Amino acid sequence: KPKMVKYLKTGKVVVVTRGKYAGRKAVVVKSSQNGTRDRPYAHAMLAGLDRCPKPVTKSMSKSKINKRSDLYPFVKVMNQQHFIPTRYSYDELDFAKLVPKGASNGEQHVAFLIDPFQHLLEPIWRNPIRRRNNE
């Protein structure tokens, strides 16, 4: 039986088309082309932003700026028919270190990945000058 080409590699940017997060962009953290015993269909673990930070102005107080700058990430295991891969990939962050070794795509593991994903993104968002200069 010939093997299929793995086109959903870690870091691939996708657009979610179904469910609560429809229309949101996400990144593939882990993918399973052939399925598993629990999920006998092709699926992938996606991580993305549920709500983007709101705009801030100079006149706002520090506490208001911090509140409006919050990131609301999501991590979800999804059927591959429910998202569309784009031509883009995101290689700046190491998503492989987010998933513990031996972790399955079960919901109990997904819940524990939201905080590390948020802590990975927050320094990038809070320091835009560093992000611009690639430091």
mmCIF file of N, CA, C and O in Angstrom, residues 25-63:
data_model
loop_
_atom_site.group_PDB
_atom_site.id
_atom_site.type_symbol
_atom_site.label_atom_id
_atom_site.label_comp_id
_atom_site.label_asym_id
_atom_site.label_seq_id
_atom_site.Cartn_x
_atom_site.Cartn_y
_atom_site.Cartn_z
ATOM 1 N N LYS A 25 -7.732 31.601 12.225
ATOM 2 C CA LYS A 25 -6.511 31.008 11.708
ATOM 3 C C LYS A 25 -5.843 30.240 12.848
ATOM 4 O O LYS A 25 -5.915 30.648 14.002
ATOM 5 N N ALA A 26 -5.198 29.152 12.503
ATOM 6 C CA ALA A 26 -4.528 28.324 13.503
ATOM 7 C C ALA A 26 -3.269 27.722 12.898
ATOM 8 O O ALA A 26 -3.046 27.812 11.687
ATOM 9 N N VAL A 27 -2.462 27.122 13.752
ATOM 10 C CA VAL A 27 -1.223 26.476 13.327
ATOM 11 C C VAL A 27 -1.288 25.012 13.754
ATOM 12 O O VAL A 27 -1.756 24.701 14.851
ATOM 13 N N VAL A 28 -0.829 24.126 12.892
ATOM 14 C CA VAL A 28 -0.817 22.696 13.207
ATOM 15 C C VAL A 28 0.306 22.424 14.210
ATOM 16 O O VAL A 28 1.466 22.764 13.972
ATOM 17 N N VAL A 29 -0.063 21.853 15.349
ATOM 18 C CA VAL A 29 0.909 21.495 16.384
ATOM 19 C C VAL A 29 1.343 20.039 16.206
ATOM 20 O O VAL A 29 2.510 19.707 16.311
ATOM 21 N N LYS A 30 0.380 19.186 15.901
ATOM 22 C CA LYS A 30 0.651 17.762 15.733
ATOM 23 C C LYS A 30 -0.409 17.213 14.784
ATOM 24 O O LYS A 30 -1.575 17.610 14.872
ATOM 25 N N SER A 31 -0.032 16.334 13.870
ATOM 26 C CA SER A 31 -1.035 15.799 12.949
ATOM 27 C C SER A 31 -0.947 14.281 12.875
ATOM 28 O O SER A 31 0.101 13.687 13.121
ATOM 29 N N SER A 32 -2.076 13.676 12.535
ATOM 30 C CA SER A 32 -2.159 12.234 12.366
ATOM 31 C C SER A 32 -2.899 11.967 11.063
ATOM 32 O O SER A 32 -4.108 12.170 10.975
ATOM 33 N N GLN A 33 -2.178 11.537 10.053
ATOM 34 C CA GLN A 33 -2.752 11.328 8.734
ATOM 35 C C GLN A 33 -3.661 10.096 8.682
ATOM 36 O O GLN A 33 -4.682 10.096 8.006
ATOM 37 N N ASN A 34 -3.270 9.044 9.402
ATOM 38 C CA ASN A 34 -3.996 7.776 9.297
ATOM 39 C C ASN A 34 -5.033 7.583 10.393
ATOM 40 O O ASN A 34 -5.812 6.651 10.328
ATOM 41 N N GLY A 35 -5.003 8.415 11.412
ATOM 42 C CA GLY A 35 -5.938 8.255 12.510
ATOM 43 C C GLY A 35 -5.366 7.374 13.607
ATOM 44 O O GLY A 35 -4.283 6.810 13.477
ATOM 45 N N THR A 36 -6.114 7.277 14.689
ATOM 46 C CA THR A 36 -5.719 6.452 15.823
ATOM 47 C C THR A 36 -6.893 5.552 16.195
ATOM 48 O O THR A 36 -7.937 5.581 15.545
ATOM 49 N N ARG A 37 -6.737 4.793 17.261
ATOM 50 C CA ARG A 37 -7.831 3.931 17.684
ATOM 51 C C ARG A 37 -9.016 4.775 18.183
ATOM 52 O O ARG A 37 -10.165 4.468 17.901
ATOM 53 N N ASP A 38 -8.711 5.847 18.924
ATOM 54 C CA ASP A 38 -9.773 6.706 19.438
ATOM 55 C C ASP A 38 -10.438 7.534 18.333
ATOM 56 O O ASP A 38 -11.636 7.757 18.350
ATOM 57 N N ARG A 39 -9.610 8.000 17.407
ATOM 58 C CA ARG A 39 -10.113 8.828 16.305
ATOM 59 C C ARG A 39 -9.691 8.162 14.988
ATOM 60 O O ARG A 39 -8.594 8.420 14.503
ATOM 61 N N PRO A 40 -10.561 7.335 14.415
ATOM 62 C CA PRO A 40 -10.170 6.578 13.218
ATOM 63 C C PRO A 40 -10.271 7.386 11.924
ATOM 64 O O PRO A 40 -10.644 6.871 10.880
ATOM 65 N N TYR A 41 -9.945 8.658 11.989
ATOM 66 C CA TYR A 41 -9.973 9.531 10.810
ATOM 67 C C TYR A 41 -8.764 10.458 10.894
ATOM 68 O O TYR A 41 -8.159 10.625 11.956
ATOM 69 N N ALA A 42 -8.399 11.048 9.783
ATOM 70 C CA ALA A 42 -7.265 11.964 9.761
ATOM 71 C C ALA A 42 -7.615 13.212 10.576
ATOM 72 O O ALA A 42 -8.670 13.803 10.394
ATOM 73 N N HIS A 43 -6.738 13.586 11.496
ATOM 74 C CA HIS A 43 -7.005 14.728 12.364
ATOM 75 C C HIS A 43 -5.696 15.418 12.726
ATOM 76 O O HIS A 43 -4.615 14.896 12.464
ATOM 77 N N ALA A 44 -5.819 16.596 13.318
ATOM 78 C CA ALA A 44 -4.635 17.354 13.727
ATOM 79 C C ALA A 44 -4.952 18.171 14.969
ATOM 80 O O ALA A 44 -6.096 18.561 15.196
ATOM 81 N N MET A 45 -3.912 18.426 15.773
ATOM 82 C CA MET A 45 -4.045 19.308 16.920
ATOM 83 C C MET A 45 -3.681 20.715 16.456
ATOM 84 O O MET A 45 -2.589 20.942 15.933
ATOM 85 N N LEU A 46 -4.621 21.644 16.615
ATOM 86 C CA LEU A 46 -4.434 23.016 16.159
ATOM 87 C C LEU A 46 -4.314 23.962 17.338
ATOM 88 O O LEU A 46 -4.950 23.763 18.372
ATOM 89 N N ALA A 47 -3.537 25.008 17.178
ATOM 90 C CA ALA A 47 -3.417 26.062 18.182
ATOM 91 C C ALA A 47 -3.565 27.400 17.468
ATOM 92 O O ALA A 47 -2.940 27.632 16.433
ATOM 93 N N GLY A 48 -4.411 28.263 18.018
ATOM 94 C CA GLY A 48 -4.636 29.566 17.403
ATOM 95 C C GLY A 48 -5.178 30.554 18.404
ATOM 96 O O GLY A 48 -5.262 30.272 19.603
ATOM 97 N N LEU A 49 -5.567 31.724 17.920
ATOM 98 C CA LEU A 49 -6.117 32.764 18.778
ATOM 99 C C LEU A 49 -7.627 32.820 18.631
ATOM 100 O O LEU A 49 -8.139 33.001 17.527
ATOM 101 N N ASP A 50 -8.316 32.679 19.761
ATOM 102 C CA ASP A 50 -9.765 32.783 19.765
ATOM 103 C C ASP A 50 -10.178 34.242 19.635
ATOM 104 O O ASP A 50 -11.026 34.588 18.831
ATOM 105 N N ARG A 51 -9.576 35.091 20.457
ATOM 106 C CA ARG A 51 -9.841 36.533 20.389
ATOM 107 C C ARG A 51 -8.515 37.266 20.321
ATOM 108 O O ARG A 51 -7.618 37.027 21.119
ATOM 109 N N CYS A 52 -8.382 38.162 19.387
ATOM 110 C CA CYS A 52 -7.166 38.959 19.255
ATOM 111 C C CYS A 52 -7.175 40.091 20.268
ATOM 112 O O CYS A 52 -8.234 40.509 20.732
ATOM 113 N N PRO A 53 -6.010 40.625 20.608
ATOM 114 C CA PRO A 53 -5.966 41.775 21.510
ATOM 115 C C PRO A 53 -6.648 42.989 20.890
ATOM 116 O O PRO A 53 -6.626 43.175 19.677
ATOM 117 N N LYS A 54 -7.242 43.821 21.744
ATOM 118 C CA LYS A 54 -7.944 45.017 21.273
ATOM 119 C C LYS A 54 -6.961 46.169 21.105
ATOM 120 O O LYS A 54 -5.903 46.185 21.724
ATOM 121 N N PRO A 55 -7.302 47.170 20.297
ATOM 122 C CA PRO A 55 -6.400 48.313 20.119
ATOM 123 C C PRO A 55 -6.253 49.119 21.407
ATOM 124 O O PRO A 55 -7.195 49.229 22.191
ATOM 125 N N VAL A 56 -5.080 49.696 21.599
ATOM 126 C CA VAL A 56 -4.825 50.538 22.765
ATOM 127 C C VAL A 56 -4.323 51.904 22.299
ATOM 128 O O VAL A 56 -3.785 52.039 21.197
ATOM 129 N N THR A 57 -4.516 52.917 23.167
ATOM 130 C CA THR A 57 -4.038 54.262 22.864
ATOM 131 C C THR A 57 -3.156 54.753 24.008
ATOM 132 O O THR A 57 -3.131 54.158 25.080
ATOM 133 N N LYS A 58 -2.476 55.865 23.774
ATOM 134 C CA LYS A 58 -1.569 56.415 24.788
ATOM 135 C C LYS A 58 -2.316 56.873 26.030
ATOM 136 O O LYS A 58 -1.797 56.828 27.128
ATOM 137 N N SER A 59 -3.542 57.346 25.848
ATOM 138 C CA SER A 59 -4.276 57.924 26.973
ATOM 139 C C SER A 59 -4.806 56.879 27.957
ATOM 140 O O SER A 59 -5.254 57.234 29.035
ATOM 141 N N MET A 60 -4.749 55.603 27.612
ATOM 142 C CA MET A 60 -5.260 54.547 28.494
ATOM 143 C C MET A 60 -4.295 54.283 29.639
ATOM 144 O O MET A 60 -3.081 54.417 29.494
ATOM 145 N N SER A 61 -4.847 53.873 30.773
ATOM 146 C CA SER A 61 -4.027 53.544 31.932
ATOM 147 C C SER A 61 -3.323 52.198 31.705
ATOM 148 O O SER A 61 -3.704 51.428 30.829
ATOM 149 N N LYS A 62 -2.295 51.926 32.528
ATOM 150 C CA LYS A 62 -1.534 50.681 32.397
ATOM 151 C C LYS A 62 -2.418 49.453 32.581
ATOM 152 O O LYS A 62 -2.304 48.473 31.849
ATOM 153 N N SER A 63 -3.330 49.527 33.570
ATOM 154 C CA SER A 63 -4.187 48.367 33.832
ATOM 155 C C SER A 63 -5.137 48.114 32.671
ATOM 156 O O SER A 63 -5.399 46.970 32.308
#
